Amino acid sequence: MKKFDKERVLLALAGPVIALVAAIALTSVVLLASGKSPFEPYSLMLQQASYSDVQVLIINQASMYYLAALAVAIGFRMNLFNIGVDGQYRLAAMMTAVVGAHIALPSFLQIPVLMIVAMCTGAFWAGIAGVLKTTRGVSEVVATIMLNAIATSVIGYLTLSDHFGVQVGNNMTTGIMKKSGWFPGLDLGESVGEIYGMVFLAVLAGVLYWLVLNRTRFGFDLRATGASESAAAASGVDAKRMVLTAMLISGAVAGLSGLPLLLGDAHTYSLSFPTGLGFTGITIALLGRNSPVGIAFAALLIAFLDKASPALDYATPVAYEKEIATIMQGLIVFAVVISYEAVRVWGLRRQQKRVGEELAAAAANNNSPKEVAAR
């Protein structure tokens, strides 16, 4: 491998590593300030990760995080900040649950229909922000934040007993979905649990994400438009069309985010359905640097923090607040932003230094600067 290629690899790895180390260090400072051990919580959480049932929970949770982060990353590649993934995912899950509870088809048809419903719902909700941006110049950040709030109200309205709501105890649900729509998983035994079948769909989504962005003309146009709309327009790319298309695809992937849980376990949408998935996806996409492999590791890390942290409440002789994991997640966001900027500046200086060295060597060998640039 060339020296320059090695530097690029090191730069790509430096940001996430620095962010993680910084987050752990800052969390340790918080623990010290509260008069508790800065090391024991990490030991307790790592111990939890050795249990098979916790590992299954981590993998299942990571599949949802991964899809949400891919949705965010698609927007990032287009220089779009789709903060509305959370609303898109919840609305899509609710609509999918309603359709699944009222339509009964054979499994080989029911499951694809439910997936299409989820993708279309998410794409429609994200498309509103895309249309507003391309036709009226409304920031997608503002539009998607507002759409998150509207989605919450729409869900609340549609899940009333007068519409699609079914009261189960103190919880309002959409009713149990038909069994033909339950996505089969990998059963590892009663004491371990079941890995959601849609975990494998999440892996496939990551592969398709990489192939489309890096091996197709559409992916090149999308990345080019995100880097410079004017340059893309000069090469014949319709920037507005690409913005709308990116928002639609981002919303469609966001719509799939809730399906691992909905089709693999819950089989209904209720008030207890998890929220905040989209915002966690932003953290994961940033930490993974929009790379499908990087996002996978980041999703597993955040899922580990989520599923291993409850054990902190029951630690003896000193109990730790499980919110430590939430603090760490928040600190990761700050550390990611700071570390990536530091790595970017460092990389730029390294590149300038390398070019300066080559120009000096060229001058010594009587080569022209154009010959150096051609290298």
mmCIF file of C-alpha atoms in Angstrom:
data_model
loop_
_atom_site.group_PDB
_atom_site.id
_atom_site.type_symbol
_atom_site.label_atom_id
_atom_site.label_comp_id
_atom_site.label_asym_id
_atom_site.label_seq_id
_atom_site.Cartn_x
_atom_site.Cartn_y
_atom_site.Cartn_z
ATOM 1 C CA MET A 1 0.000 0.000 0.000
ATOM 2 C CA LYS A 2 1.292 3.482 -0.884
ATOM 3 C CA LYS A 3 2.236 5.901 1.880
ATOM 4 C CA PHE A 4 -0.545 8.294 0.850
ATOM 5 C CA ASP A 5 -3.131 5.492 0.939
ATOM 6 C CA LYS A 6 -1.979 4.476 4.412
ATOM 7 C CA GLU A 7 -2.407 8.063 5.589
ATOM 8 C CA ARG A 8 -5.944 8.153 4.222
ATOM 9 C CA VAL A 9 -6.826 4.943 6.065
ATOM 10 C CA LEU A 10 -5.336 6.285 9.287
ATOM 11 C CA LEU A 11 -7.280 9.534 8.896
ATOM 12 C CA ALA A 12 -10.513 7.611 8.340
ATOM 13 C CA LEU A 13 -9.951 5.589 11.527
ATOM 14 C CA ALA A 14 -8.602 8.429 13.644
ATOM 15 C CA GLY A 15 -11.904 10.332 13.959
ATOM 16 C CA PRO A 16 -14.059 7.533 15.416
ATOM 17 C CA VAL A 17 -11.256 6.274 17.675
ATOM 18 C CA ILE A 18 -10.547 9.740 19.073
ATOM 19 C CA ALA A 19 -14.280 10.352 19.557
ATOM 20 C CA LEU A 20 -14.766 7.095 21.459
ATOM 21 C CA VAL A 21 -11.704 7.589 23.658
ATOM 22 C CA ALA A 22 -12.709 11.173 24.396
ATOM 23 C CA ALA A 23 -16.267 10.138 25.273
ATOM 24 C CA ILE A 24 -15.001 7.463 27.690
ATOM 25 C CA ALA A 25 -12.572 9.923 29.269
ATOM 26 C CA LEU A 26 -15.234 12.609 29.719
ATOM 27 C CA THR A 27 -17.716 10.090 31.133
ATOM 28 C CA SER A 28 -15.050 8.982 33.605
ATOM 29 C CA VAL A 29 -14.650 12.591 34.704
ATOM 30 C CA VAL A 30 -18.418 12.759 35.314
ATOM 31 C CA LEU A 31 -18.232 9.578 37.407
ATOM 32 C CA LEU A 32 -15.315 10.927 39.415
ATOM 33 C CA ALA A 33 -17.173 14.176 40.042
ATOM 34 C CA SER A 34 -20.089 12.170 41.445
ATOM 35 C CA GLY A 35 -17.767 10.284 43.769
ATOM 36 C CA LYS A 36 -17.967 6.912 42.002
ATOM 37 C CA SER A 37 -15.495 4.609 40.318
ATOM 38 C CA PRO A 38 -14.596 5.701 36.776
ATOM 39 C CA PHE A 39 -13.816 2.137 35.691
ATOM 40 C CA GLU A 40 -16.327 -0.252 37.266
ATOM 41 C CA PRO A 41 -19.340 0.720 35.081
ATOM 42 C CA TYR A 42 -17.439 -0.213 31.924
ATOM 43 C CA SER A 43 -16.447 -3.539 33.467
ATOM 44 C CA LEU A 44 -20.061 -4.263 34.407
ATOM 45 C CA MET A 45 -21.344 -3.453 30.915
ATOM 46 C CA LEU A 46 -18.654 -5.542 29.234
ATOM 47 C CA GLN A 47 -19.622 -8.419 31.509
ATOM 48 C CA GLN A 48 -23.216 -8.122 30.302
ATOM 49 C CA ALA A 49 -22.045 -8.371 26.699
ATOM 50 C CA SER A 50 -20.721 -11.873 27.413
ATOM 51 C CA TYR A 51 -24.259 -13.218 27.955
ATOM 52 C CA SER A 52 -25.957 -14.772 24.935
ATOM 53 C CA ASP A 53 -29.374 -13.237 25.587
ATOM 54 C CA VAL A 54 -27.867 -9.743 25.835
ATOM 55 C CA GLN A 55 -25.949 -10.356 22.616
ATOM 56 C CA VAL A 56 -29.223 -11.167 20.849
ATOM 57 C CA LEU A 57 -30.787 -7.981 22.212
ATOM 58 C CA ILE A 58 -27.797 -5.973 20.989
ATOM 59 C CA ILE A 59 -27.954 -7.438 17.487
ATOM 60 C CA ASN A 60 -31.702 -6.864 17.222
ATOM 61 C CA GLN A 61 -31.442 -3.282 18.430
ATOM 62 C CA ALA A 62 -28.461 -2.627 16.179
ATOM 63 C CA SER A 63 -30.480 -3.672 13.115
ATOM 64 C CA MET A 64 -32.989 -0.884 13.793
ATOM 65 C CA TYR A 65 -30.234 1.628 14.480
ATOM 66 C CA TYR A 66 -28.416 0.570 11.328
ATOM 67 C CA LEU A 67 -31.384 1.200 9.049
ATOM 68 C CA ALA A 68 -32.097 4.556 10.700
ATOM 69 C CA ALA A 69 -28.448 5.570 10.331
ATOM 70 C CA LEU A 70 -28.410 4.543 6.655
ATOM 71 C CA ALA A 71 -31.419 6.811 6.112
ATOM 72 C CA VAL A 72 -29.534 9.687 7.725
ATOM 73 C CA ALA A 73 -26.326 8.868 5.822
ATOM 74 C CA ILE A 74 -28.107 9.020 2.455
ATOM 75 C CA GLY A 75 -29.113 12.570 3.289
ATOM 76 C CA PHE A 76 -25.591 13.413 4.509
ATOM 77 C CA ARG A 77 -24.091 12.202 1.226
ATOM 78 C CA MET A 78 -26.378 14.690 -0.503
ATOM 79 C CA ASN A 79 -25.455 17.411 2.006
ATOM 80 C CA LEU A 80 -28.971 17.155 3.436
ATOM 81 C CA PHE A 81 -29.733 16.976 7.155
ATOM 82 C CA ASN A 82 -32.777 14.728 7.440
ATOM 83 C CA ILE A 83 -33.732 15.183 11.089
ATOM 84 C CA GLY A 84 -37.173 13.773 10.319
ATOM 85 C CA VAL A 85 -36.121 10.108 10.309
ATOM 86 C CA ASP A 86 -37.788 9.625 13.695
ATOM 87 C CA GLY A 87 -41.166 10.867 12.511
ATOM 88 C CA GLN A 88 -40.879 8.993 9.215
ATOM 89 C CA TYR A 89 -40.060 5.739 10.981
ATOM 90 C CA ARG A 90 -42.856 5.998 13.574
ATOM 91 C CA LEU A 91 -45.517 6.968 11.035
ATOM 92 C CA ALA A 92 -44.394 4.166 8.707
ATOM 93 C CA ALA A 93 -44.477 1.624 11.546
ATOM 94 C CA MET A 94 -47.974 2.716 12.559
ATOM 95 C CA MET A 95 -49.345 2.552 9.006
ATOM 96 C CA THR A 96 -47.693 -0.828 8.443
ATOM 97 C CA ALA A 97 -49.244 -2.163 11.659
ATOM 98 C CA VAL A 98 -52.683 -0.926 10.600
ATOM 99 C CA VAL A 99 -52.405 -2.565 7.178
ATOM 100 C CA GLY A 100 -51.023 -5.746 8.716
ATOM 101 C CA ALA A 101 -53.941 -5.952 11.126
ATOM 102 C CA HIS A 102 -56.621 -5.523 8.455
ATOM 103 C CA ILE A 103 -55.219 -7.378 5.439
ATOM 104 C CA ALA A 104 -54.491 -11.111 5.348
ATOM 105 C CA LEU A 105 -52.476 -12.434 2.416
ATOM 106 C CA PRO A 106 -50.162 -15.421 2.095
ATOM 107 C CA SER A 107 -46.825 -14.792 3.804
ATOM 108 C CA PHE A 108 -44.890 -14.521 0.532
ATOM 109 C CA LEU A 109 -47.175 -11.617 -0.399
ATOM 110 C CA GLN A 110 -48.056 -10.165 3.007
ATOM 111 C CA ILE A 111 -44.501 -9.393 4.101
ATOM 112 C CA PRO A 112 -43.471 -7.624 0.830
ATOM 113 C CA VAL A 113 -46.726 -5.630 0.919
ATOM 114 C CA LEU A 114 -46.014 -4.500 4.479
ATOM 115 C CA MET A 115 -42.471 -3.519 3.533
ATOM 116 C CA ILE A 116 -43.761 -1.517 0.566
ATOM 117 C CA VAL A 117 -46.303 0.233 2.800
ATOM 118 C CA ALA A 118 -43.534 1.184 5.242
ATOM 119 C CA MET A 119 -41.218 2.456 2.514
ATOM 120 C CA CYS A 120 -43.944 4.421 0.731
ATOM 121 C CA THR A 121 -45.108 6.022 3.976
ATOM 122 C CA GLY A 122 -41.589 7.046 4.968
ATOM 123 C CA ALA A 123 -40.832 8.302 1.451
ATOM 124 C CA PHE A 124 -44.073 10.309 1.342
ATOM 125 C CA TRP A 125 -43.358 12.001 4.678
ATOM 126 C CA ALA A 126 -39.752 12.812 3.742
ATOM 127 C CA GLY A 127 -40.881 13.866 0.276
ATOM 128 C CA ILE A 128 -42.902 16.715 1.770
ATOM 129 C CA ALA A 129 -39.672 18.256 3.065
ATOM 130 C CA GLY A 130 -38.015 17.544 -0.292
ATOM 131 C CA VAL A 131 -40.757 19.322 -2.227
ATOM 132 C CA LEU A 132 -40.676 22.302 0.120
ATOM 133 C CA LYS A 133 -36.914 22.593 -0.309
ATOM 134 C CA THR A 134 -36.873 22.295 -4.096
ATOM 135 C CA THR A 135 -39.899 24.510 -4.777
ATOM 136 C CA ARG A 136 -39.801 27.068 -1.959
ATOM 137 C CA GLY A 137 -36.260 26.850 -0.644
ATOM 138 C CA VAL A 138 -37.392 25.768 2.833
ATOM 139 C CA SER A 139 -34.552 24.281 4.875
ATOM 140 C CA GLU A 140 -34.958 20.529 5.259
ATOM 141 C CA VAL A 141 -33.854 20.911 8.885
ATOM 142 C CA VAL A 142 -36.788 23.178 9.746
ATOM 143 C CA ALA A 143 -39.247 21.205 7.627
ATOM 144 C CA THR A 144 -38.349 17.804 9.047
ATOM 145 C CA ILE A 145 -38.405 19.062 12.645
ATOM 146 C CA MET A 146 -41.941 20.348 12.091
ATOM 147 C CA LEU A 147 -42.943 17.138 10.324
ATOM 148 C CA ASN A 148 -41.748 15.117 13.343
ATOM 149 C CA ALA A 149 -44.219 16.978 15.528
ATOM 150 C CA ILE A 150 -46.982 16.615 12.947
ATOM 151 C CA ALA A 151 -46.277 12.880 12.635
ATOM 152 C CA THR A 152 -46.750 12.489 16.397
ATOM 153 C CA SER A 153 -50.147 14.194 16.166
ATOM 154 C CA VAL A 154 -51.199 12.163 13.128
ATOM 155 C CA ILE A 155 -50.270 8.931 14.902
ATOM 156 C CA GLY A 156 -52.195 9.999 17.982
ATOM 157 C CA TYR A 157 -55.239 10.816 15.874
ATOM 158 C CA LEU A 158 -55.222 7.599 13.818
ATOM 159 C CA THR A 159 -54.750 5.401 16.880
ATOM 160 C CA LEU A 160 -57.890 6.724 18.563
ATOM 161 C CA SER A 161 -60.551 4.089 19.152
ATOM 162 C CA ASP A 162 -62.772 5.905 16.635
ATOM 163 C CA HIS A 163 -60.282 5.096 13.888
ATOM 164 C CA PHE A 164 -57.718 2.272 14.059
ATOM 165 C CA GLY A 165 -56.984 2.167 17.786
ATOM 166 C CA VAL A 166 -57.576 -0.911 19.902
ATOM 167 C CA GLN A 167 -57.521 -0.494 23.672
ATOM 168 C CA VAL A 168 -55.404 -3.119 25.456
ATOM 169 C CA GLY A 169 -55.325 -2.389 29.191
ATOM 170 C CA ASN A 170 -53.940 1.114 29.603
ATOM 171 C CA ASN A 171 -52.217 0.977 26.220
ATOM 172 C CA MET A 172 -53.669 2.066 22.892
ATOM 173 C CA THR A 173 -52.587 -0.234 20.045
ATOM 174 C CA THR A 174 -53.411 -0.835 16.402
ATOM 175 C CA GLY A 175 -54.392 -4.464 17.060
ATOM 176 C CA ILE A 176 -52.361 -7.600 16.520
ATOM 177 C CA MET A 177 -51.173 -8.065 12.940
ATOM 178 C CA LYS A 178 -52.088 -11.159 10.941
ATOM 179 C CA LYS A 179 -49.584 -13.968 11.476
ATOM 180 C CA SER A 180 -48.811 -14.119 7.763
ATOM 181 C CA GLY A 181 -47.065 -10.758 8.227
ATOM 182 C CA TRP A 182 -44.795 -11.939 11.045
ATOM 183 C CA PHE A 183 -41.223 -12.047 9.769
ATOM 184 C CA PRO A 184 -39.586 -15.315 10.905
ATOM 185 C CA GLY A 185 -36.325 -15.022 12.806
ATOM 186 C CA LEU A 186 -33.479 -17.212 13.982
ATOM 187 C CA ASP A 187 -34.629 -18.948 17.181
ATOM 188 C CA LEU A 188 -31.698 -19.649 19.511
ATOM 189 C CA GLY A 189 -33.709 -21.170 22.331
ATOM 190 C CA GLU A 190 -36.066 -19.940 25.019
ATOM 191 C CA SER A 191 -33.292 -18.770 27.342
ATOM 192 C CA VAL A 192 -31.418 -16.878 24.613
ATOM 193 C CA GLY A 193 -34.120 -15.423 22.403
ATOM 194 C CA GLU A 194 -34.637 -14.911 18.705
ATOM 195 C CA ILE A 195 -32.621 -12.838 16.266
ATOM 196 C CA TYR A 196 -34.984 -10.805 14.096
ATOM 197 C CA GLY A 197 -35.179 -12.047 10.543
ATOM 198 C CA MET A 198 -34.921 -8.480 9.313
ATOM 199 C CA VAL A 199 -31.388 -8.272 10.698
ATOM 200 C CA PHE A 200 -30.345 -9.915 7.448
ATOM 201 C CA LEU A 201 -32.399 -7.359 5.502
ATOM 202 C CA ALA A 202 -30.445 -4.611 7.279
ATOM 203 C CA VAL A 203 -27.190 -6.240 6.122
ATOM 204 C CA LEU A 204 -28.538 -6.385 2.562
ATOM 205 C CA ALA A 205 -29.526 -2.713 2.785
ATOM 206 C CA GLY A 206 -25.956 -1.836 3.751
ATOM 207 C CA VAL A 207 -24.574 -3.742 0.756
ATOM 208 C CA LEU A 208 -27.022 -2.038 -1.619
ATOM 209 C CA TYR A 209 -26.170 1.351 -0.103
ATOM 210 C CA TRP A 210 -22.483 0.814 -0.870
ATOM 211 C CA LEU A 211 -23.093 -0.543 -4.367
ATOM 212 C CA VAL A 212 -25.468 2.239 -5.403
ATOM 213 C CA LEU A 213 -23.299 5.058 -4.073
ATOM 214 C CA ASN A 214 -19.973 3.733 -5.302
ATOM 215 C CA ARG A 215 -20.748 1.652 -8.374
ATOM 216 C CA THR A 216 -23.595 3.441 -10.192
ATOM 217 C CA ARG A 217 -24.020 6.675 -12.125
ATOM 218 C CA PHE A 218 -26.859 7.670 -9.825
ATOM 219 C CA GLY A 219 -24.601 7.320 -6.783
ATOM 220 C CA PHE A 220 -21.931 9.434 -8.451
ATOM 221 C CA ASP A 221 -24.465 12.118 -9.337
ATOM 222 C CA LEU A 222 -25.788 12.099 -5.779
ATOM 223 C CA ARG A 223 -22.335 12.480 -4.235
ATOM 224 C CA ALA A 224 -21.321 15.091 -6.807
ATOM 225 C CA THR A 225 -24.423 17.174 -6.143
ATOM 226 C CA GLY A 226 -23.819 16.957 -2.410
ATOM 227 C CA ALA A 227 -20.234 18.152 -2.880
ATOM 228 C CA SER A 228 -21.093 21.028 -5.233
ATOM 229 C CA GLU A 229 -24.472 21.724 -6.814
ATOM 230 C CA SER A 230 -22.985 24.159 -9.314
ATOM 231 C CA ALA A 231 -20.326 21.696 -10.468
ATOM 232 C CA ALA A 232 -22.942 18.934 -10.753
ATOM 233 C CA ALA A 233 -25.235 21.212 -12.745
ATOM 234 C CA ALA A 234 -22.352 21.999 -15.112
ATOM 235 C CA SER A 235 -22.048 18.279 -15.827
ATOM 236 C CA GLY A 236 -25.758 18.013 -16.637
ATOM 237 C CA VAL A 237 -27.156 16.874 -13.278
ATOM 238 C CA ASP A 238 -30.495 18.310 -12.170
ATOM 239 C CA ALA A 239 -29.680 19.340 -8.590
ATOM 240 C CA LYS A 240 -33.303 19.838 -7.527
ATOM 241 C CA ARG A 241 -34.297 16.440 -8.833
ATOM 242 C CA MET A 242 -31.404 14.846 -6.953
ATOM 243 C CA VAL A 243 -32.403 16.622 -3.725
ATOM 244 C CA LEU A 244 -35.964 15.339 -3.996
ATOM 245 C CA THR A 245 -34.815 11.833 -4.954
ATOM 246 C CA ALA A 246 -32.376 11.688 -2.035
ATOM 247 C CA MET A 247 -35.093 12.741 0.420
ATOM 248 C CA LEU A 248 -37.485 10.116 -0.967
ATOM 249 C CA ILE A 249 -34.887 7.340 -0.689
ATOM 250 C CA SER A 250 -33.855 8.497 2.784
ATOM 251 C CA GLY A 251 -37.488 8.436 3.897
ATOM 252 C CA ALA A 252 -38.064 4.998 2.362
ATOM 253 C CA VAL A 253 -35.114 3.522 4.274
ATOM 254 C CA ALA A 254 -36.292 5.307 7.430
ATOM 255 C CA GLY A 255 -39.665 3.618 6.959
ATOM 256 C CA LEU A 256 -37.959 0.230 7.211
ATOM 257 C CA SER A 257 -36.265 1.102 10.511
ATOM 258 C CA GLY A 258 -39.124 0.010 12.739
ATOM 259 C CA LEU A 259 -39.922 -3.226 10.902
ATOM 260 C CA PRO A 260 -37.388 -5.470 12.680
ATOM 261 C CA LEU A 261 -39.258 -4.870 15.940
ATOM 262 C CA LEU A 262 -42.747 -4.586 14.433
ATOM 263 C CA LEU A 263 -42.627 -7.725 12.278
ATOM 264 C CA GLY A 264 -40.229 -9.683 14.472
ATOM 265 C CA ASP A 265 -41.576 -9.172 17.978
ATOM 266 C CA ALA A 266 -44.233 -6.545 18.801
ATOM 267 C CA HIS A 267 -46.641 -7.318 15.910
ATOM 268 C CA THR A 268 -48.556 -4.149 16.779
ATOM 269 C CA TYR A 269 -47.945 -0.434 17.099
ATOM 270 C CA SER A 270 -48.655 1.035 20.506
ATOM 271 C CA LEU A 271 -47.822 3.944 22.783
ATOM 272 C CA SER A 272 -44.839 1.967 24.071
ATOM 273 C CA PHE A 273 -43.216 1.729 20.625
ATOM 274 C CA PRO A 274 -39.685 3.200 20.935
ATOM 275 C CA THR A 275 -39.089 6.824 19.997
ATOM 276 C CA GLY A 276 -35.875 8.723 19.349
ATOM 277 C CA LEU A 277 -34.579 6.132 16.891
ATOM 278 C CA GLY A 278 -33.989 8.735 14.205
ATOM 279 C CA PHE A 279 -31.944 10.990 16.478
ATOM 280 C CA THR A 280 -29.812 8.040 17.541
ATOM 281 C CA GLY A 281 -29.350 7.310 13.836
ATOM 282 C CA ILE A 282 -27.784 10.752 13.406
ATOM 283 C CA THR A 283 -25.192 9.934 16.072
ATOM 284 C CA ILE A 284 -24.451 6.577 14.465
ATOM 285 C CA ALA A 285 -24.146 8.016 10.952
ATOM 286 C CA LEU A 286 -21.720 10.660 12.217
ATOM 287 C CA LEU A 287 -19.665 8.155 14.168
ATOM 288 C CA GLY A 288 -19.585 5.733 11.225
ATOM 289 C CA ARG A 289 -18.673 8.530 8.786
ATOM 290 C CA ASN A 290 -21.501 7.487 6.443
ATOM 291 C CA SER A 291 -19.668 4.263 5.622
ATOM 292 C CA PRO A 292 -21.794 1.079 5.718
ATOM 293 C CA VAL A 293 -19.102 -0.782 7.687
ATOM 294 C CA GLY A 294 -18.444 2.144 9.996
ATOM 295 C CA ILE A 295 -22.171 2.568 10.622
ATOM 296 C CA ALA A 296 -22.446 -1.138 11.464
ATOM 297 C CA PHE A 297 -19.788 -0.886 14.175
ATOM 298 C CA ALA A 298 -21.295 2.348 15.500
ATOM 299 C CA ALA A 299 -24.770 0.765 15.617
ATOM 300 C CA LEU A 300 -23.427 -2.190 17.581
ATOM 301 C CA LEU A 301 -21.648 0.172 19.976
ATOM 302 C CA ILE A 302 -24.741 2.273 20.698
ATOM 303 C CA ALA A 303 -26.914 -0.854 20.959
ATOM 304 C CA PHE A 304 -24.388 -2.285 23.428
ATOM 305 C CA LEU A 305 -24.623 0.859 25.563
ATOM 306 C CA ASP A 306 -28.418 0.634 25.493
ATOM 307 C CA LYS A 307 -28.768 -3.033 26.364
ATOM 308 C CA ALA A 308 -25.874 -3.417 28.804
ATOM 309 C CA SER A 309 -26.527 -0.265 30.841
ATOM 310 C CA PRO A 310 -29.662 -1.497 32.720
ATOM 311 C CA ALA A 311 -27.383 -3.819 34.730
ATOM 312 C CA LEU A 312 -25.804 -0.751 36.329
ATOM 313 C CA ASP A 313 -28.963 -0.189 38.377
ATOM 314 C CA TYR A 314 -28.474 -3.545 40.101
ATOM 315 C CA ALA A 315 -24.726 -3.378 40.712
ATOM 316 C CA THR A 316 -23.510 -4.189 44.227
ATOM 317 C CA PRO A 317 -22.373 -2.843 46.607
ATOM 318 C CA VAL A 318 -22.655 0.473 44.709
ATOM 319 C CA ALA A 319 -25.402 0.992 42.135
ATOM 320 C CA TYR A 320 -24.725 3.179 39.102
ATOM 321 C CA GLU A 321 -27.303 5.129 37.161
ATOM 322 C CA LYS A 322 -27.991 3.565 33.768
ATOM 323 C CA GLU A 323 -28.172 7.102 32.380
ATOM 324 C CA ILE A 324 -24.372 6.895 32.275
ATOM 325 C CA ALA A 325 -24.799 5.241 28.873
ATOM 326 C CA THR A 326 -26.997 8.139 27.720
ATOM 327 C CA ILE A 327 -24.363 10.622 28.906
ATOM 328 C CA MET A 328 -21.750 8.707 26.947
ATOM 329 C CA GLN A 329 -23.878 8.772 23.805
ATOM 330 C CA GLY A 330 -24.286 12.525 24.109
ATOM 331 C CA LEU A 331 -20.580 13.006 24.690
ATOM 332 C CA ILE A 332 -19.847 10.863 21.639
ATOM 333 C CA VAL A 333 -21.755 13.385 19.495
ATOM 334 C CA PHE A 334 -19.664 16.290 20.809
ATOM 335 C CA ALA A 335 -16.459 14.279 20.512
ATOM 336 C CA VAL A 336 -17.301 13.215 16.950
ATOM 337 C CA VAL A 337 -17.775 16.794 15.753
ATOM 338 C CA ILE A 338 -14.616 18.034 17.447
ATOM 339 C CA SER A 339 -12.407 15.067 16.546
ATOM 340 C CA TYR A 340 -13.477 14.995 12.888
ATOM 341 C CA GLU A 341 -12.698 18.682 12.501
ATOM 342 C CA ALA A 342 -9.322 18.195 14.196
ATOM 343 C CA VAL A 343 -8.539 15.210 11.958
ATOM 344 C CA ARG A 344 -9.638 17.171 8.865
ATOM 345 C CA VAL A 345 -7.308 20.075 9.698
ATOM 346 C CA TRP A 346 -4.468 17.674 10.500
ATOM 347 C CA GLY A 347 -5.006 15.806 7.242
ATOM 348 C CA LEU A 348 -5.051 19.048 5.263
ATOM 349 C CA ARG A 349 -1.764 20.109 6.822
ATOM 350 C CA ARG A 350 -0.246 16.700 6.083
ATOM 351 C CA GLN A 351 -1.367 16.967 2.469
ATOM 352 C CA GLN A 352 0.061 20.483 2.136
ATOM 353 C CA LYS A 353 3.321 19.305 3.662
ATOM 354 C CA ARG A 354 3.494 16.333 1.281
ATOM 355 C CA VAL A 355 2.882 18.547 -1.754
ATOM 356 C CA GLY A 356 5.513 20.988 -0.510
ATOM 357 C CA GLU A 357 8.043 18.182 -0.136
ATOM 358 C CA GLU A 358 7.317 16.899 -3.654
ATOM 359 C CA LEU A 359 7.607 20.403 -5.120
ATOM 360 C CA ALA A 360 10.942 20.844 -3.362
ATOM 361 C CA ALA A 361 12.117 17.475 -4.660
ATOM 362 C CA ALA A 362 10.923 18.391 -8.155
ATOM 363 C CA ALA A 363 12.804 21.675 -8.039
ATOM 364 C CA ALA A 364 15.935 19.816 -6.992
ATOM 365 C CA ASN A 365 15.510 17.410 -9.916
ATOM 366 C CA ASN A 366 14.589 20.203 -12.367
ATOM 367 C CA ASN A 367 11.014 18.875 -12.785
ATOM 368 C CA SER A 368 8.191 21.297 -13.469
ATOM 369 C CA PRO A 369 5.281 21.720 -10.984
ATOM 370 C CA LYS A 370 2.959 20.325 -13.676
ATOM 371 C CA GLU A 371 4.866 17.041 -13.638
ATOM 372 C CA VAL A 372 4.513 16.880 -9.853
ATOM 373 C CA ALA A 373 0.783 17.556 -10.092
ATOM 374 C CA ALA A 374 0.441 14.804 -12.706
ATOM 375 C CA ARG A 375 1.697 12.312 -10.127
#
